[in-house]
Tab-separated table of C-alpha atoms in Angstrom:
chain	number	residue	atom	x	y	z
Y	1	MET	CA	-60.102	-50.359	48.522
Y	2	THR	CA	-62.333	-49.487	51.350
Y	3	THR	CA	-64.704	-46.588	51.713
Y	4	PRO	CA	-64.040	-44.145	54.530
Y	5	ASN	CA	-66.797	-44.333	57.154
Y	6	THR	CA	-66.990	-40.740	58.607
Y	7	GLU	CA	-69.899	-38.612	59.806
Y	8	ASP	CA	-69.111	-36.116	57.073
Y	9	ALA	CA	-69.264	-38.714	54.427
Y	10	ALA	CA	-72.527	-39.934	55.818
Y	11	ALA	CA	-74.070	-36.535	55.778
Y	12	ARG	CA	-73.263	-35.955	52.103
Y	13	LYS	CA	-75.446	-37.509	49.494
Y	14	PRO	CA	-73.067	-39.292	46.997
Y	15	SER	CA	-73.478	-37.543	43.604
Y	16	ARG	CA	-70.541	-38.864	41.450
Y	17	VAL	CA	-70.649	-41.606	38.892
Y	18	LEU	CA	-67.726	-43.246	37.256
Y	19	VAL	CA	-68.478	-44.390	33.697
Y	20	LEU	CA	-66.290	-47.213	32.364
Y	21	ASN	CA	-66.109	-48.374	28.773
Y	22	SER	CA	-64.063	-51.440	28.544
Y	23	GLY	CA	-62.864	-52.469	25.103
Y	24	SER	CA	-60.886	-55.597	24.035
Y	25	SER	CA	-57.697	-53.721	24.490
Y	26	SER	CA	-58.648	-50.385	26.000
Y	27	VAL	CA	-60.569	-48.808	28.938
Y	28	LYS	CA	-62.092	-45.372	28.617
Y	29	TYR	CA	-63.347	-43.691	31.878
Y	30	GLN	CA	-65.015	-40.443	33.022
Y	31	LEU	CA	-65.884	-39.280	36.375
Y	32	LEU	CA	-68.976	-37.003	36.477
Y	33	ASP	CA	-70.734	-35.087	39.237
Y	34	MET	CA	-74.409	-35.486	38.629
Y	35	ASP	CA	-75.349	-32.450	40.869
Y	36	ASP	CA	-74.400	-30.250	37.966
Y	37	ARG	CA	-73.515	-32.745	35.365
Y	38	SER	CA	-69.895	-31.598	35.284
Y	39	ARG	CA	-67.051	-33.742	33.994
Y	40	LEU	CA	-64.464	-34.010	36.751
Y	41	ALA	CA	-61.848	-36.129	35.148
Y	42	SER	CA	-61.456	-38.589	32.227
Y	43	GLY	CA	-58.938	-40.834	30.741
Y	44	LEU	CA	-58.005	-43.643	28.229
Y	45	VAL	CA	-55.905	-46.585	28.793
Y	46	GLU	CA	-54.930	-48.171	25.402
Y	47	ARG	CA	-53.000	-51.129	24.012
Y	48	ILE	CA	-53.611	-53.218	27.089
Y	49	GLY	CA	-51.507	-56.419	27.053
Y	50	GLU	CA	-48.865	-54.926	24.712
Y	51	GLU	CA	-45.465	-53.729	25.593
Y	52	THR	CA	-46.260	-50.156	24.558
Y	53	SER	CA	-49.396	-49.588	26.716
Y	54	ARG	CA	-50.428	-45.990	27.230
Y	55	LEU	CA	-52.491	-44.026	29.736
Y	56	VAL	CA	-53.639	-40.498	29.168
Y	57	HIS	CA	-55.544	-38.896	32.067
Y	58	THR	CA	-57.209	-35.494	31.920
Y	59	PRO	CA	-57.540	-33.916	35.468
Y	60	PRO	CA	-60.173	-31.508	36.667
Y	61	ALA	CA	-60.191	-28.005	35.322
Y	62	GLY	CA	-57.383	-26.086	36.946
Y	63	GLY	CA	-55.427	-29.341	37.539
Y	64	GLY	CA	-52.991	-28.771	34.746
Y	65	GLY	CA	-52.820	-30.479	31.339
Y	66	PRO	CA	-53.268	-34.180	30.557
Y	67	ARG	CA	-50.912	-36.627	32.247
Y	68	GLU	CA	-49.417	-39.534	30.280
Y	69	ARG	CA	-47.701	-42.763	31.385
Y	70	GLU	CA	-46.287	-45.402	29.143
Y	71	GLY	CA	-45.116	-48.973	29.793
Y	72	ARG	CA	-46.745	-52.417	29.784
Y	73	ILE	CA	-50.248	-52.743	31.349
Y	74	ALA	CA	-50.886	-56.412	31.396
Y	75	ASP	CA	-54.627	-56.635	31.713
Y	76	HIS	CA	-57.790	-54.767	32.466
Y	77	ASP	CA	-57.331	-55.318	36.224
Y	78	GLU	CA	-54.047	-53.417	36.071
Y	79	ALA	CA	-55.573	-50.784	33.686
Y	80	LEU	CA	-58.417	-49.918	36.080
Y	81	LYS	CA	-56.037	-49.839	39.049
Y	82	ALA	CA	-53.778	-47.455	37.149
Y	83	ALA	CA	-56.814	-45.291	36.339
Y	84	ALA	CA	-57.863	-45.341	39.973
Y	85	GLU	CA	-54.264	-44.120	40.966
Y	86	GLU	CA	-54.565	-41.169	38.552
Y	87	LEU	CA	-58.057	-40.273	40.015
Y	88	ALA	CA	-56.619	-40.622	43.496
Y	89	ALA	CA	-53.847	-38.175	42.579
Y	90	ASP	CA	-56.516	-35.593	41.824
Y	91	GLY	CA	-58.328	-36.219	45.127
Y	92	LEU	CA	-61.009	-38.148	43.368
Y	93	GLY	CA	-60.147	-41.703	44.349
Y	94	LEU	CA	-62.510	-44.681	44.152
Y	95	ASP	CA	-62.679	-44.729	47.825
Y	96	SER	CA	-64.351	-41.360	47.955
Y	97	PRO	CA	-67.741	-41.390	49.903
Y	98	GLU	CA	-69.022	-39.157	47.160
Y	99	LEU	CA	-69.010	-41.880	44.596
Y	100	ALA	CA	-72.562	-43.102	44.074
Y	101	ALA	CA	-72.087	-45.825	41.552
Y	102	ILE	CA	-70.070	-47.122	38.576
Y	103	GLY	CA	-71.803	-47.138	35.186
Y	104	HIS	CA	-70.708	-49.728	32.642
Y	105	ARG	CA	-71.204	-49.581	28.878
Y	106	VAL	CA	-72.331	-53.044	27.855
Y	107	VAL	CA	-72.673	-53.454	24.097
Y	108	HIS	CA	-75.229	-56.297	23.929
Y	109	GLY	CA	-78.213	-56.782	26.309
Y	110	GLY	CA	-80.302	-58.969	23.928
Y	111	LEU	CA	-84.071	-58.748	24.510
Y	112	ARG	CA	-83.873	-59.225	28.291
Y	113	PHE	CA	-82.240	-55.918	29.135
Y	114	THR	CA	-84.430	-53.020	28.017
Y	115	GLU	CA	-83.141	-50.484	30.609
Y	116	PRO	CA	-80.155	-49.829	32.814
Y	117	THR	CA	-79.735	-52.667	35.300
Y	118	VAL	CA	-77.885	-53.137	38.653
Y	119	ILE	CA	-75.300	-55.881	38.124
Y	120	THR	CA	-75.951	-59.046	40.050
Y	121	ASP	CA	-74.387	-62.473	39.622
Y	122	GLU	CA	-77.350	-63.523	37.527
Y	123	VAL	CA	-77.237	-60.359	35.391
Y	124	LEU	CA	-73.587	-61.091	34.769
Y	125	LYS	CA	-74.401	-64.721	33.701
Y	126	GLU	CA	-76.916	-63.490	31.178
Y	127	ILE	CA	-74.417	-60.952	29.758
Y	128	GLU	CA	-71.962	-63.960	29.394
Y	129	ARG	CA	-74.732	-65.938	27.625
Y	130	LEU	CA	-74.921	-63.195	25.052
Y	131	VAL	CA	-71.204	-63.588	24.129
Y	132	PRO	CA	-72.002	-65.570	20.914
Y	133	VAL	CA	-73.872	-62.586	19.421
Y	134	ALA	CA	-71.289	-59.982	20.646
Y	135	PRO	CA	-68.031	-61.827	20.706
Y	136	LEU	CA	-65.795	-58.761	20.235
Y	137	HIS	CA	-67.515	-56.666	22.872
Y	138	ASN	CA	-69.283	-58.442	25.688
Y	139	PRO	CA	-66.212	-60.291	26.914
Y	140	ALA	CA	-64.321	-57.062	27.398
Y	141	ASN	CA	-67.269	-55.468	29.028
Y	142	ILE	CA	-67.533	-58.415	31.496
Y	143	THR	CA	-63.900	-58.093	32.379
Y	144	GLY	CA	-64.236	-54.453	33.163
Y	145	ILE	CA	-67.261	-55.151	35.376
Y	146	ARG	CA	-65.454	-57.866	37.285
Y	147	THR	CA	-62.466	-55.679	37.915
Y	148	ALA	CA	-64.534	-52.803	39.088
Y	149	VAL	CA	-66.477	-54.981	41.497
Y	150	THR	CA	-63.167	-56.207	43.064
Y	151	LEU	CA	-62.190	-52.450	43.493
Y	152	ARG	CA	-65.480	-51.384	45.089
Y	153	PRO	CA	-67.566	-54.450	46.100
Y	154	ASP	CA	-69.806	-52.252	48.236
Y	155	LEU	CA	-70.776	-49.936	45.360
Y	156	PRO	CA	-73.749	-50.296	42.971
Y	157	GLN	CA	-72.398	-51.377	39.526
Y	158	VAL	CA	-74.907	-50.617	36.746
Y	159	ALA	CA	-74.862	-51.900	33.213
Y	160	VAL	CA	-76.185	-49.595	30.470
Y	161	PHE	CA	-76.769	-51.427	27.212
Y	162	ASP	CA	-76.097	-50.170	23.761
Y	163	THR	CA	-79.012	-52.324	22.498
Y	164	ALA	CA	-81.632	-51.222	25.142
Y	165	PHE	CA	-82.918	-48.075	23.258
Y	166	HIS	CA	-83.795	-50.257	20.216
Y	167	THR	CA	-85.825	-52.915	21.949
Y	168	THR	CA	-88.918	-50.750	21.316
Y	169	MET	CA	-88.691	-51.667	17.593
Y	170	PRO	CA	-91.840	-53.494	16.467
Y	171	GLU	CA	-91.480	-57.122	15.643
Y	172	TYR	CA	-91.907	-56.548	11.960
Y	173	ALA	CA	-88.917	-54.262	12.029
Y	174	ALA	CA	-86.739	-56.402	14.307
Y	175	ARG	CA	-87.339	-59.836	12.583
Y	176	TYR	CA	-85.320	-61.174	9.637
Y	177	ALA	CA	-87.284	-63.091	7.092
Y	178	ILE	CA	-85.691	-66.447	7.859
Y	179	ASP	CA	-86.976	-69.618	9.471
Y	180	VAL	CA	-88.512	-68.647	12.791
Y	181	ALA	CA	-87.356	-71.715	14.701
Y	182	THR	CA	-83.735	-71.213	13.509
Y	183	ALA	CA	-83.769	-67.523	14.346
Y	184	ASP	CA	-85.231	-68.161	17.781
Y	185	ALA	CA	-82.810	-70.933	18.646
Y	186	HIS	CA	-79.777	-68.804	17.828
Y	187	ARG	CA	-81.161	-65.321	18.905
Y	188	ILE	CA	-80.988	-64.065	15.316
Y	189	ARG	CA	-82.828	-60.750	15.011
Y	190	ARG	CA	-81.994	-57.052	14.638
Y	191	TYR	CA	-80.830	-55.512	17.869
Y	192	GLY	CA	-79.276	-52.254	16.938
Y	193	PHE	CA	-76.388	-50.438	18.553
Y	194	HIS	CA	-75.195	-46.937	19.606
Y	195	GLY	CA	-78.413	-46.942	21.577
Y	196	THR	CA	-77.088	-44.506	24.349
Y	197	SER	CA	-76.100	-42.026	21.624
Y	198	HIS	CA	-79.411	-42.279	19.769
Y	199	ALA	CA	-81.376	-41.876	23.040
Y	200	TYR	CA	-79.387	-38.778	24.114
Y	201	VAL	CA	-79.398	-37.117	20.739
Y	202	SER	CA	-83.074	-37.633	19.938
Y	203	ARG	CA	-83.981	-36.189	23.371
Y	204	LYS	CA	-81.678	-33.191	22.791
Y	205	ALA	CA	-83.137	-32.596	19.390
Y	206	ALA	CA	-86.603	-32.334	20.842
Y	207	GLU	CA	-85.217	-29.714	23.336
Y	208	LEU	CA	-83.675	-27.877	20.401
Y	209	LEU	CA	-87.041	-27.704	18.715
Y	210	GLY	CA	-88.716	-26.608	21.962
Y	211	LYS	CA	-90.891	-29.690	22.144
Y	212	GLU	CA	-91.244	-32.707	24.379
Y	213	PRO	CA	-89.654	-36.010	23.025
Y	214	ALA	CA	-93.121	-37.617	22.906
Y	215	ASP	CA	-94.217	-35.048	20.293
Y	216	VAL	CA	-91.322	-35.264	17.921
Y	217	ASN	CA	-90.289	-37.662	15.153
Y	218	VAL	CA	-86.579	-37.562	14.264
Y	219	ILE	CA	-84.095	-39.282	12.111
Y	220	VAL	CA	-80.695	-39.573	14.041
Y	221	LEU	CA	-77.545	-40.163	11.982
Y	222	HIS	CA	-74.780	-41.254	14.220
Y	223	LEU	CA	-71.726	-40.919	11.908
Y	224	GLY	CA	-68.318	-41.886	13.351
Y	225	ASN	CA	-65.910	-44.633	12.440
Y	226	GLY	CA	-68.896	-46.875	13.243
Y	227	ALA	CA	-72.155	-45.396	11.856
Y	228	SER	CA	-75.845	-45.987	12.413
Y	229	ALA	CA	-79.189	-44.423	11.730
Y	230	SER	CA	-82.363	-44.627	13.717
Y	231	ALA	CA	-85.943	-43.568	13.204
Y	232	VAL	CA	-87.359	-42.324	16.533
Y	233	ALA	CA	-91.165	-41.736	16.909
Y	234	GLY	CA	-92.271	-39.929	20.031
Y	235	GLY	CA	-89.001	-40.810	21.897
Y	236	ARG	CA	-89.122	-44.504	20.935
Y	237	CYS	CA	-86.936	-46.172	18.363
Y	238	VAL	CA	-88.974	-47.882	15.632
Y	239	GLU	CA	-86.149	-48.645	13.300
Y	240	THR	CA	-82.453	-48.735	13.205
Y	241	SER	CA	-79.788	-49.583	10.633
Y	242	MET	CA	-77.477	-51.960	12.608
Y	243	GLY	CA	-78.749	-55.507	13.054
Y	244	LEU	CA	-77.663	-58.712	14.786
Y	245	THR	CA	-74.229	-57.086	14.851
Y	246	PRO	CA	-72.854	-53.583	14.025
Y	247	LEU	CA	-72.051	-54.605	10.484
Y	248	GLU	CA	-75.388	-53.999	8.879
Y	249	GLY	CA	-76.515	-50.637	7.626
Y	250	LEU	CA	-74.494	-47.469	6.616
Y	251	VAL	CA	-71.133	-47.507	5.068
Y	252	MET	CA	-68.596	-47.065	7.904
Y	253	GLY	CA	-64.923	-46.488	8.330
Y	254	THR	CA	-63.862	-50.086	8.013
Y	255	ARG	CA	-67.249	-51.894	7.859
Y	256	SER	CA	-69.156	-52.565	4.554
Y	257	GLY	CA	-72.720	-51.996	5.950
Y	258	ASP	CA	-75.455	-53.540	3.794
Y	259	ILE	CA	-74.278	-56.277	1.490
Y	260	ASP	CA	-75.871	-59.187	-0.368
Y	261	PRO	CA	-75.521	-62.152	2.044
Y	262	ALA	CA	-74.518	-64.348	-0.888
Y	263	VAL	CA	-71.241	-62.378	-1.149
Y	264	THR	CA	-69.984	-64.495	1.713
Y	265	PHE	CA	-70.867	-67.733	-0.002
Y	266	HIS	CA	-69.349	-66.524	-3.252
Y	267	LEU	CA	-66.076	-65.562	-1.454
Y	268	LYS	CA	-65.892	-69.024	0.152
Y	269	ARG	CA	-66.574	-70.863	-3.108
Y	270	VAL	CA	-64.589	-68.695	-5.504
Y	271	ALA	CA	-61.917	-67.095	-3.448
Y	272	GLY	CA	-61.479	-69.991	-0.999
Y	273	MET	CA	-61.826	-67.614	2.059
Y	274	SER	CA	-62.625	-68.976	5.476
Y	275	ALA	CA	-65.411	-67.624	7.565
Y	276	ASP	CA	-62.865	-65.785	9.767
Y	277	GLU	CA	-61.196	-64.214	6.669
Y	278	ILE	CA	-64.524	-63.066	5.377
Y	279	ASP	CA	-65.312	-61.626	8.875
Y	280	VAL	CA	-62.056	-59.671	8.892
Y	281	LEU	CA	-62.728	-58.469	5.313
Y	282	LEU	CA	-66.167	-57.134	5.940
Y	283	ASN	CA	-65.549	-55.676	9.497
Y	284	LYS	CA	-61.987	-54.409	9.216
Y	285	LYS	CA	-61.009	-54.083	5.604
Y	286	SER	CA	-64.147	-52.660	3.938
Y	287	GLY	CA	-66.270	-49.471	4.137
Y	288	LEU	CA	-64.224	-46.327	3.350
Y	289	VAL	CA	-60.904	-48.003	4.021
Y	290	GLY	CA	-61.683	-50.740	1.497
Y	291	LEU	CA	-62.893	-48.311	-1.051
Y	292	CYS	CA	-60.040	-45.814	-0.949
Y	293	GLY	CA	-57.519	-46.784	1.634
Y	294	ASP	CA	-58.623	-44.148	4.211
Y	295	ASN	CA	-61.219	-44.231	6.983
Y	296	ASP	CA	-60.579	-40.550	8.147
Y	297	MET	CA	-63.214	-38.376	6.464
Y	298	ARG	CA	-60.998	-35.330	6.748
Y	299	GLU	CA	-58.277	-37.081	4.656
Y	300	ILE	CA	-60.858	-38.274	2.203
Y	301	ARG	CA	-62.292	-34.821	1.768
Y	302	ARG	CA	-58.725	-33.481	1.278
Y	303	ARG	CA	-58.171	-36.090	-1.452
Y	304	VAL	CA	-61.524	-35.276	-3.118
Y	305	ASP	CA	-60.638	-31.633	-3.253
Y	306	GLU	CA	-57.317	-32.594	-4.966
Y	307	GLY	CA	-59.269	-34.547	-7.651
Y	308	ASP	CA	-58.586	-38.127	-6.246
Y	309	GLU	CA	-61.140	-40.361	-8.084
Y	310	ARG	CA	-60.956	-43.179	-5.616
Y	311	ALA	CA	-61.707	-40.871	-2.764
Y	312	ALA	CA	-64.482	-39.120	-4.601
Y	313	LEU	CA	-66.134	-42.467	-5.343
Y	314	ALA	CA	-65.862	-43.609	-1.764
Y	315	PHE	CA	-67.386	-40.298	-0.554
Y	316	ASP	CA	-70.257	-40.711	-3.134
Y	317	ILE	CA	-71.008	-44.205	-1.984
Y	318	TYR	CA	-70.939	-43.147	1.590
Y	319	VAL	CA	-73.391	-40.293	0.929
Y	320	HIS	CA	-75.661	-42.361	-1.346
Y	321	ARG	CA	-76.155	-44.939	1.450
Y	322	LEU	CA	-77.059	-41.982	3.849
Y	323	LYS	CA	-79.620	-40.663	1.401
Y	324	LYS	CA	-81.286	-44.070	1.070
Y	325	TYR	CA	-81.654	-44.375	4.828
Y	326	ILE	CA	-83.042	-40.897	5.157
Y	327	GLY	CA	-85.585	-41.561	2.483
Y	328	ALA	CA	-86.547	-44.931	3.951
Y	329	TYR	CA	-86.960	-43.651	7.541
Y	330	SER	CA	-89.002	-40.688	6.268
Y	331	ALA	CA	-91.365	-43.338	4.855
Y	332	VAL	CA	-91.243	-45.351	8.071
Y	333	LEU	CA	-92.147	-42.316	10.253
Y	334	GLY	CA	-94.674	-40.719	7.991
Y	335	ARG	CA	-93.902	-37.324	9.491
Y	336	VAL	CA	-90.393	-36.089	10.247
Y	337	ASP	CA	-89.635	-33.119	12.437
Y	338	ALA	CA	-85.874	-33.266	12.190
Y	339	VAL	CA	-82.891	-34.995	10.686
Y	340	VAL	CA	-80.038	-34.942	13.166
Y	341	PHE	CA	-76.317	-35.419	12.599
Y	342	THR	CA	-74.059	-36.492	15.428
Y	343	ALA	CA	-70.805	-38.192	16.349
Y	344	GLY	CA	-67.367	-37.431	14.885
Y	345	VAL	CA	-68.227	-37.144	11.125
Y	346	GLY	CA	-71.740	-36.000	11.742
Y	347	GLU	CA	-70.690	-33.135	14.051
Y	348	ASN	CA	-67.680	-31.991	12.095
Y	349	SER	CA	-68.010	-32.636	8.354
Y	350	ALA	CA	-69.938	-29.898	6.746
Y	351	PRO	CA	-69.525	-31.531	3.226
Y	352	VAL	CA	-71.118	-34.789	4.441
Y	353	ARG	CA	-74.113	-32.948	5.867
Y	354	GLU	CA	-74.470	-30.846	2.716
Y	355	ALA	CA	-74.219	-33.728	0.338
Y	356	ALA	CA	-76.519	-36.063	2.373
Y	357	ILE	CA	-79.353	-33.528	2.290
Y	358	ALA	CA	-78.808	-32.220	-1.292
Y	359	GLY	CA	-81.645	-33.229	-3.635
Y	360	LEU	CA	-84.119	-34.039	-0.780
Y	361	GLU	CA	-86.079	-30.885	-1.039
Y	362	GLU	CA	-89.239	-32.795	-1.835
Y	363	LEU	CA	-88.952	-34.328	1.561
Y	364	GLY	CA	-88.907	-30.867	3.080
Y	365	LEU	CA	-85.167	-30.858	3.689
Y	366	ALA	CA	-82.584	-28.159	2.987
Y	367	VAL	CA	-79.279	-26.930	4.518
Y	368	ASP	CA	-78.237	-23.369	4.839
Y	369	ALA	CA	-74.654	-23.110	3.607
Y	370	ASP	CA	-73.641	-20.388	6.155
Y	371	LEU	CA	-75.103	-22.178	9.102
Y	372	ASN	CA	-73.660	-25.541	8.062
Y	373	ALA	CA	-70.094	-24.036	7.843
Y	374	VAL	CA	-70.194	-22.980	11.459
Y	375	ARG	CA	-68.033	-25.010	13.899
Y	376	SER	CA	-69.639	-25.248	17.287
Y	377	GLY	CA	-69.844	-27.702	20.215
Y	378	VAL	CA	-73.517	-26.896	20.975
Y	379	PRO	CA	-76.680	-28.215	19.459
Y	380	ARG	CA	-77.803	-26.027	16.511
Y	381	LEU	CA	-80.039	-25.864	13.465
Y	382	ILE	CA	-78.408	-25.758	10.017
Y	383	SER	CA	-81.537	-25.576	7.990
Y	384	PRO	CA	-83.053	-22.349	6.556
Y	385	ASP	CA	-86.249	-21.007	8.122
Y	386	TYR	CA	-88.432	-22.105	5.139
Y	387	ALA	CA	-87.483	-25.775	5.440
Y	388	ARG	CA	-90.431	-27.889	6.499
Y	389	VAL	CA	-88.112	-30.325	8.200
Y	390	ALA	CA	-85.432	-29.138	10.575
Y	391	VAL	CA	-81.865	-30.217	9.975
Y	392	ALA	CA	-79.708	-30.135	13.162
Y	393	VAL	CA	-76.215	-30.861	14.590
Y	394	VAL	CA	-76.411	-32.355	18.063
Y	395	PRO	CA	-73.107	-33.317	19.736
Y	396	THR	CA	-73.431	-36.672	21.318
Y	397	ASP	CA	-72.417	-37.473	24.938
Y	398	GLU	CA	-72.690	-41.110	25.573
Y	399	GLU	CA	-70.753	-40.956	28.879
Y	400	LEU	CA	-73.151	-38.397	30.179
Y	401	GLU	CA	-76.117	-40.505	29.059
Y	402	ILE	CA	-74.647	-43.618	30.820
Y	403	ALA	CA	-73.971	-41.548	33.942
Y	404	THR	CA	-77.566	-40.177	33.952
Y	405	GLN	CA	-79.162	-43.488	33.526
Y	406	THR	CA	-76.865	-44.963	36.152
Y	407	PHE	CA	-77.448	-42.150	38.702
Y	408	THR	CA	-81.228	-42.183	38.101
Y	409	LEU	CA	-81.453	-45.910	38.856
Y	410	VAL	CA	-79.429	-45.849	42.062
Y	411	ASP	CA	-80.857	-42.553	43.223
Y	412	ASN	CA	-84.341	-44.045	43.049
C-alpha cells in the first residue's frame, strides 16, 4: 500500500494509531484517534491457519453492527491484509495520511527494552534473541511486526513491551536465588508481564484518589484468564508475581501459579512425564481448570452456589493465593493507599473481590457490599469511607495504553 501524497494530507497532523496484538493463531487490532482517545474500529482474527478461521470487525459508531467473515486465513500476512480491507471499507484504510504509527504489543523485552521503542532491524534482532525466554509469544509478535512493515514500510512501527513496566524492580526482587553465572548465561530472572495493564491501572487509580502517581502506593490485581499482581510505589513497579515466564504467581485459568519446583522432577521420575508434557500440564491443564474442570469464574461461582465441592475448593484456593499476595505486597510497600482490581475477573466478579478482602481488616482493608455489587465500566471505589486503605475497581485498557505510549514516542 502507498500513502496518498496530497496537500490536504500534509496539512493535517496524523493522530491515529493502529494497535496490533499478534498471538500464535490470532490477531487483535484497534484503531484509535489520539486527539480525543476515541476508538474508531476494532477487530479480531482467530484460528489463523485452520480451515475455520474467523474475522470479527467492529466498525465506528454509527457504522452498523459487527461484521463477520469465515473461511481459511492461512497466515498472519493474510490476516492483517484482511483486517486492512475491513478498515478500508469503513474509510479507515492503512493508506490513510491520518495514520501516525502502528503500535505492537511485544510480550518480552528482556532488560534492554525498558520503554516503547521504534522498531529497527537491530531492535527486531534483539526481540528474536529473546525467543528462548518467550517461545510462545515473541515469534508471533515478530510475525505481526514483519507483516505490518510490508503493508506500511514508510510508517513508524513501535514495540510496547509487556515486561517494560517491571524493569524498575530492584535487583533483590528480580533475582532468583540460583547460581549467578548460570542465571546470567541463560537470562534467568523475574521479568513480569501484563506491564501495560499494570502501568495504566496504577496511574488511573492515582487519578481516582485525586493524587499524582508519584504520591501513591498501590497493589494492582490483574485478574483474567492470566492473572498477576504488582506492588507499585510512586508510579514504579517494585515487585510483581509473574517471573521468567507468566507461569509464576497467582492461580490462573489454566496455569498453576506458584508451585514447588521439585514437582517437575517428581513428575519426571515417578510419572515418566517429559519436559513438554509437564509444560503442558502446568500451563494448560492446571489452575482453575485443573482443580475443577472450569476456568470461567462465572461458571465456577454458579457451581459454588449449587453446592459443588470441587468448584468451592477451587474458588477457595484461588482466593487464598490472592490474600497471600495482598499481604506480602503490603509488607513490601510498607504503606498502601489502594488495592485495585482489574481485568475480566477483577472487574466483573464481586464475589472474588469480597472474598479476597475479607479478613484483612487489620491491614486497613474493607469492602462495602452495596458498592461492590454495582456493575460499571468506570473506575470506582468499593470500600467504605472508614477504610484506611481504598479498594477500587479500575477497568484496564491495554490497547489505549499501547496507543498512548506509541503516539507519545512518535509525536516527540
